Amino acid sequence: MSKDRYFAAFAAFAGCNVVLAIAAGALCAFIAPAAAGSGIPEVKAYLNGIDSYSILAPSTLFVKIFGSILGVSAGFVVGKEGPMVHTGACIASILGQGGSRRYHLTWKWLRYFKNDRDRRDLITCGAAAGVAAAFRAPVGGVLFALEEAASWWRSALLWRTFFTTAVVAIVLRAFIEYCSTGNCGLFGQGGLIMYDVSSAQASYSGADILAVILLGVIGGILGSLYNFLIDKVLRIYSIINEWGAYFKILLVITISLLTSCCAFGLPWLAQCQACPTDSSVSCPTVGESGNYESFQCASGYYNDLASLFLNTNDDAIRNLFSTSTKKEFNISSLLIFFVAIYFLGIITYGIAIPSGLFIPVILAGACYGRLVGRLFESVSELDTGLYALLGAASFLGGTMRMTVSLCVILLELTNDLLLLPLVMLVLLVSKTVADSFNKGVYDQIVKLKGLPYMEAHAEPYMRQLVARDVVTGPIIMFSGIEKVGTILHALRTTGHNGFPVIDEPPFSESAELCGIVLRSHLLVLLKGKNFSRERVISGEEILQKYAAFDFAKPGSGKGIKLEDLDIDDEEMDLYIDLHPVTNASPYTVVETMSLAKAAILFRQLGLRHMCVVPKSQGRPPIVGILTRHDFMPEHILGLYPHIKPHKRF
Amino acid sequence: MSKDRYFAAFAAFAGCNVVLAIAAGALCAFIAPAAAGSGIPEVKAYLNGIDSYSILAPSTLFVKIFGSILGVSAGFVVGKEGPMVHTGACIASILGQGGSRRYHLTWKWLRYFKNDRDRRDLITCGAAAGVAAAFRAPVGGVLFALEEAASWWRSALLWRTFFTTAVVAIVLRAFIEYCSTGNCGLFGQGGLIMYDVSSAQASYSGADILAVILLGVIGGILGSLYNFLIDKVLRIYSIINEWGAYFKILLVITISLLTSCCAFGLPWLAQCQACPTDSSVSCPTVGESGNYESFQCASGYYNDLASLFLNTNDDAIRNLFSTSTKKEFNISSLLIFFVAIYFLGIITYGIAIPSGLFIPVILAGACYGRLVGRLFESVSELDTGLYALLGAASFLGGTMRMTVSLCVILLELTNDLLLLPLVMLVLLVSKTVADSFNKGVYDQIVKLKGLPYMEAHAEPYMRQLVARDVVTGPIIMFSGIEKVGTILHALRTTGHNGFPVIDEPPFSESAELCGIVLRSHLLVLLKGKNFSRERVISGEEILQKYAAFDFAKPGSGKGIKLEDLDIDDEEMDLYIDLHPVTNASPYTVVETMSLAKAAILFRQLGLRHMCVVPKSQGRPPIVGILTRHDFMPEHILGLYPHIKPHKRF
């Protein structure tokens, strides 16, 4: 092989990668920008109650699936796990809406999920199914959905996610069984356990435990640094991405070329190593994947760095986890690969392709762990493959900050139950260390995207305020029997989704809070045009003119729009009875209620609107309505700039 | 061996058992009756907010530990897992109270858990540690605590239980390492994995899956029948137990003799079998535990029924789970053992000894599974040991109705990841089948004990009622500045733990709800005797006469009692300002709020008192206070007998 051939090979390699990358980037940039990135932060935000149409739209699903395939094929340092979670959630969302009307994919029998909670449960199940399928880890999927994705836990939800992932496990198992006869190419290789390390001896001494704790501490620091750098890079990229779709694609091309250069250029730095004589697998590797890539080396030799770079990410992880192959990778090669993957992972996340974070973090962590294992090989008995596993655990703990779910996912990935105490120890140490620096990577991305995420706990400064303090603006309220024109004007001039309804004399003794009415229900009511000339209570009979289904929550982005209404001037002066569509049992707080307690009530019950009622008598029966946005730190600290929040990263 | 010797052996066997049983029964009957039974229902009720002193008292802990040891040694069909969960919770409770003052075990540095929530979290961690230690299943322990024990989930709780069980795993691992050199007798045998079945081939076909589904269905039916029978037996036993401590012990002796008779008598029904020639373990067994007990058989032969009956429960389970020993147990022997254990388990639970339910259920389930495996051996390829595991799963799912936690516990018990899809399938099927008959066994016991357990969901009939409807009795309220005599009278004549405080003119414009004051805080305030002659607001300065610690929640059963107060007649006419100890932000609902929504608010936020405020103006500012008891079905259906609740078992 001459040097020219290598240049040609590089050109072919980089060229293929760039073409695939452009395809992925174009899909993302032109069809569904929301499909870029991992998708887990978006799913997490949706399950917190942030109902944004694009997050789970059919176009996002389409781009997520094909963009992810193209992106992974293009050799980027990205994973397919995050996108699979997003894909699962998208499919669940579309099923929950009864299919997609726009793409003429609707099913009658799928119309059961017409309220927020059931739809949220279904999407949680979808996310669980995504993890279960991605890692072939059904129990890990349940725990991921509960620990990271869902904001509200119920035992019913546990049961439903468990059901979902059990089905995933059985279907996966059936496919693997069918494919093990070679019917479907590479699919299903490795069985249910993707990186089996159970063959390694897991006996360890006190010195090993000290080494493992040190590994956890450094892993935690590197993990939180990863989060910090990703945050900075995302801020830079968001500026570039705002310039337009072509700049997005240009960025994708740049990163693709950089990745190709690293993958093809860096292996030249490694020296050829002699193949081990006792290896059971062929060396150098023949075919597509294996432990020993020959690259530029002569027969009987292999290039260890090429075995990591010029393989799929999955195979590279498998190589790093491989046990009883202590000397396979040189310390220098591991160091080069670690630095390259660590930074490639950081700069790749955020470009306009679907990109999961699990694989880059596991890859960098496994390399880091194996490196530590090589460094400690004189004092520690633990296999370097197991060190790689622990290193991956420390990185995952340091960036994602999950505990039980990561533990079970790693257990299901590697089938090494005896190593469980060490994995738990590493996760504990790395999460604790990393938590003292910054937040988990998904929380950070949610915050960066400006999504109004409700935290589970109230901020300490909220204890100094009461509910009344954060109510803003003049409140718009309706009478129990209201003029059509007034309602229409309010709908047109505000973006509020809930309006308080007040009963006034002669319909009650004094002004009383009747309840709260939703914008969507008002639109349905107005569309029906059941108006009357007089201010009379029409009662429940008005509801008989509607089907129950009319008031069901429509799919996100669907439902009646304000522009769909066609109300003429004459009708503007007519009256309509709002009682039948008013929720007469809204959750209320007294105006002097501590804001912290109000926030907990709002968050725990998963509310969208909360009424603030006056404490003393003789005043209008409602002080204001609180929504998610009123609890956001930006809003509160904007109103009360003198309050110093505790520094929370 | 002559027949006489067998009688002597039986007498010695039964005698030892009865003596141990009497010791266990006497501990329970005389020292701590609360220690009888599994303890998981009690822990579950405590974590739901039912604060009963005896549940987690030091005496209960003492009896639980030693009673459980004696009970298991006495050969009862009982487990140590439930008691270990209770033990963990008791230890956590005592630590959280800063030790026990009564037994002079107090520590200054343990006084941090002076509020309900932190103490509840600590006890959840204790329960998790119990499971983790009992099954050597750290992740299973976390999931058990979250799925079955805890009523409120928070991600902080997940992290804390994970931390606890990680420590348990590491300590266990260290002990096992230390004991593996033979330093501590039988302890630590089997390593971290108690019943390893990973050596078995886990390949299965469609026929196997059908067999497994059938196994799940029948397992679910038998599991719910188990619950039904336990319920009936407990009702009978509760009558016997009420007759007095000696009857309790008599019942224990009866069951002990019955168990001994079964264990010694039934093996005579089995025929001797020839030892397998290819066995790697000695046959017949030499020493204490093993697969092949000789009993009455000649050398070279073993009695399969004796191998099950005359072993510890743990060893019997290990024998049933043993793989690649298809023909070891006869179908008739398995049938006899199954029937005996199924009914012995049912009649043993509820007698006055600490008795776990896990082991009896696993034992009966494993036997049932192996029986099914033997019956299907002509059509199914699956190992009979794996059938035993699936049978145990189906029984556990059918009685306890957990999902993820059982799945992980079984995985950690048996280390067979490849069987996971089948275990999930069996759990799904058996839980679904059993749920259509009755509730889980722990829920059933909680209900039987009459504990006011708050369900996570509101009952359907609650939607027909509003909050006002279930408020009972004249409400007792205090003024912001109240006469000492009035307070004392209210404390003496009622058992209420919370009282509303009303501000009246001239301290406010009109009567206003100021907040709610707790009985315990009133007692502390009265004890301090900071009274004044006039109705004046003393303000916060009064608090400076108390330490913050005075108002911290005391350990259960501790704190100031009403009898501790020494207030003379003159002081009765003085005034005291309640504002400093009033919670000015109580959670309130409007009287017309749907009772179902009020119940959800109450349950989700973990409240003890909820104020019901009037809707219209010009009335007293509070309608009543709702507590846990007001939401109980018995209370509501007592008030409104015409409401037909849906049959919910």
mmCIF file of N, CA, C and O in Angstrom, chain B residues 2 7 35 44 82 130 188 202 223 226 229 255 364 388 411 432 531 569:
data_model
loop_
_atom_site.group_PDB
_atom_site.id
_atom_site.type_symbol
_atom_site.label_atom_id
_atom_site.label_comp_id
_atom_site.label_asym_id
_atom_site.label_seq_id
_atom_site.Cartn_x
_atom_site.Cartn_y
_atom_site.Cartn_z
ATOM 1 N N SER B 2 -34.016 -48.544 64.164
ATOM 2 C CA SER B 2 -35.320 -49.119 64.485
ATOM 3 C C SER B 2 -36.362 -48.012 64.503
ATOM 4 O O SER B 2 -36.054 -46.827 64.483
ATOM 5 N N PHE B 7 -39.072 -42.363 66.559
ATOM 6 C CA PHE B 7 -39.952 -41.635 67.470
ATOM 7 C C PHE B 7 -39.147 -40.711 68.372
ATOM 8 O O PHE B 7 -39.521 -39.564 68.603
ATOM 9 N N ALA B 35 -44.696 -6.545 67.466
ATOM 10 C CA ALA B 35 -43.634 -7.165 66.680
ATOM 11 C C ALA B 35 -44.108 -8.406 65.939
ATOM 12 O O ALA B 35 -43.375 -8.946 65.117
ATOM 13 N N LYS B 44 -45.339 0.420 56.133
ATOM 14 C CA LYS B 44 -46.062 1.074 55.050
ATOM 15 C C LYS B 44 -47.054 2.097 55.600
ATOM 16 O O LYS B 44 -47.164 3.216 55.090
ATOM 17 N N GLY B 82 -39.367 -9.836 55.907
ATOM 18 C CA GLY B 82 -40.267 -8.815 56.428
ATOM 19 C C GLY B 82 -39.762 -8.255 57.752
ATOM 20 O O GLY B 82 -39.628 -7.043 57.906
ATOM 21 N N GLY B 130 -33.154 -2.876 54.958
ATOM 22 C CA GLY B 130 -33.614 -4.191 55.385
ATOM 23 C C GLY B 130 -33.722 -5.151 54.223
ATOM 24 O O GLY B 130 -33.201 -6.268 54.271
ATOM 25 N N GLY B 188 -22.585 -15.980 55.147
ATOM 26 C CA GLY B 188 -21.865 -15.533 53.962
ATOM 27 C C GLY B 188 -21.768 -16.590 52.890
ATOM 28 O O GLY B 188 -21.225 -16.342 51.824
ATOM 29 N N ALA B 202 -30.788 -20.506 29.072
ATOM 30 C CA ALA B 202 -32.073 -19.812 29.034
ATOM 31 C C ALA B 202 -32.513 -19.602 27.594
ATOM 32 O O ALA B 202 -32.669 -18.488 27.143
ATOM 33 N N GLY B 223 -52.106 -17.096 44.018
ATOM 34 C CA GLY B 223 -51.617 -15.995 44.846
ATOM 35 C C GLY B 223 -52.761 -15.215 45.459
ATOM 36 O O GLY B 223 -52.730 -14.878 46.648
ATOM 37 N N TYR B 226 -54.274 -17.181 48.149
ATOM 38 C CA TYR B 226 -53.404 -17.075 49.321
ATOM 39 C C TYR B 226 -53.800 -15.855 50.140
ATOM 40 O O TYR B 226 -53.992 -15.944 51.355
ATOM 41 N N LEU B 229 -57.182 -16.407 51.809
ATOM 42 C CA LEU B 229 -57.146 -17.308 52.957
ATOM 43 C C LEU B 229 -56.431 -16.659 54.133
ATOM 44 O O LEU B 229 -56.853 -16.803 55.286
ATOM 45 N N ILE B 255 -49.332 -24.526 66.233
ATOM 46 C CA ILE B 255 -48.806 -24.434 64.862
ATOM 47 C C ILE B 255 -47.420 -25.060 64.795
ATOM 48 O O ILE B 255 -47.073 -25.737 63.809
ATOM 49 N N ALA B 364 -43.461 -21.824 48.296
ATOM 50 C CA ALA B 364 -44.633 -22.437 47.673
ATOM 51 C C ALA B 364 -44.595 -22.212 46.163
ATOM 52 O O ALA B 364 -44.871 -23.123 45.367
ATOM 53 N N ALA B 388 -39.020 -23.291 38.409
ATOM 54 C CA ALA B 388 -39.208 -23.003 39.835
ATOM 55 C C ALA B 388 -39.069 -21.502 40.086
ATOM 56 O O ALA B 388 -39.863 -20.906 40.820
ATOM 57 N N LEU B 411 -33.834 -10.894 40.100
ATOM 58 C CA LEU B 411 -32.619 -10.844 39.289
ATOM 59 C C LEU B 411 -31.389 -10.887 40.178
ATOM 60 O O LEU B 411 -30.428 -11.616 39.912
ATOM 61 N N THR B 432 -51.798 -9.096 36.957
ATOM 62 C CA THR B 432 -53.043 -8.705 36.310
ATOM 63 C C THR B 432 -54.179 -9.638 36.726
ATOM 64 O O THR B 432 -55.282 -9.194 37.055
ATOM 65 N N PHE B 531 -47.621 34.272 80.244
ATOM 66 C CA PHE B 531 -48.973 34.792 80.098
ATOM 67 C C PHE B 531 -48.974 36.293 80.350
ATOM 68 O O PHE B 531 -48.047 36.849 80.921
ATOM 69 N N ASP B 569 -55.366 28.206 89.218
ATOM 70 C CA ASP B 569 -56.623 28.855 88.863
ATOM 71 C C ASP B 569 -56.429 30.311 88.459
ATOM 72 O O ASP B 569 -57.106 30.816 87.569
#
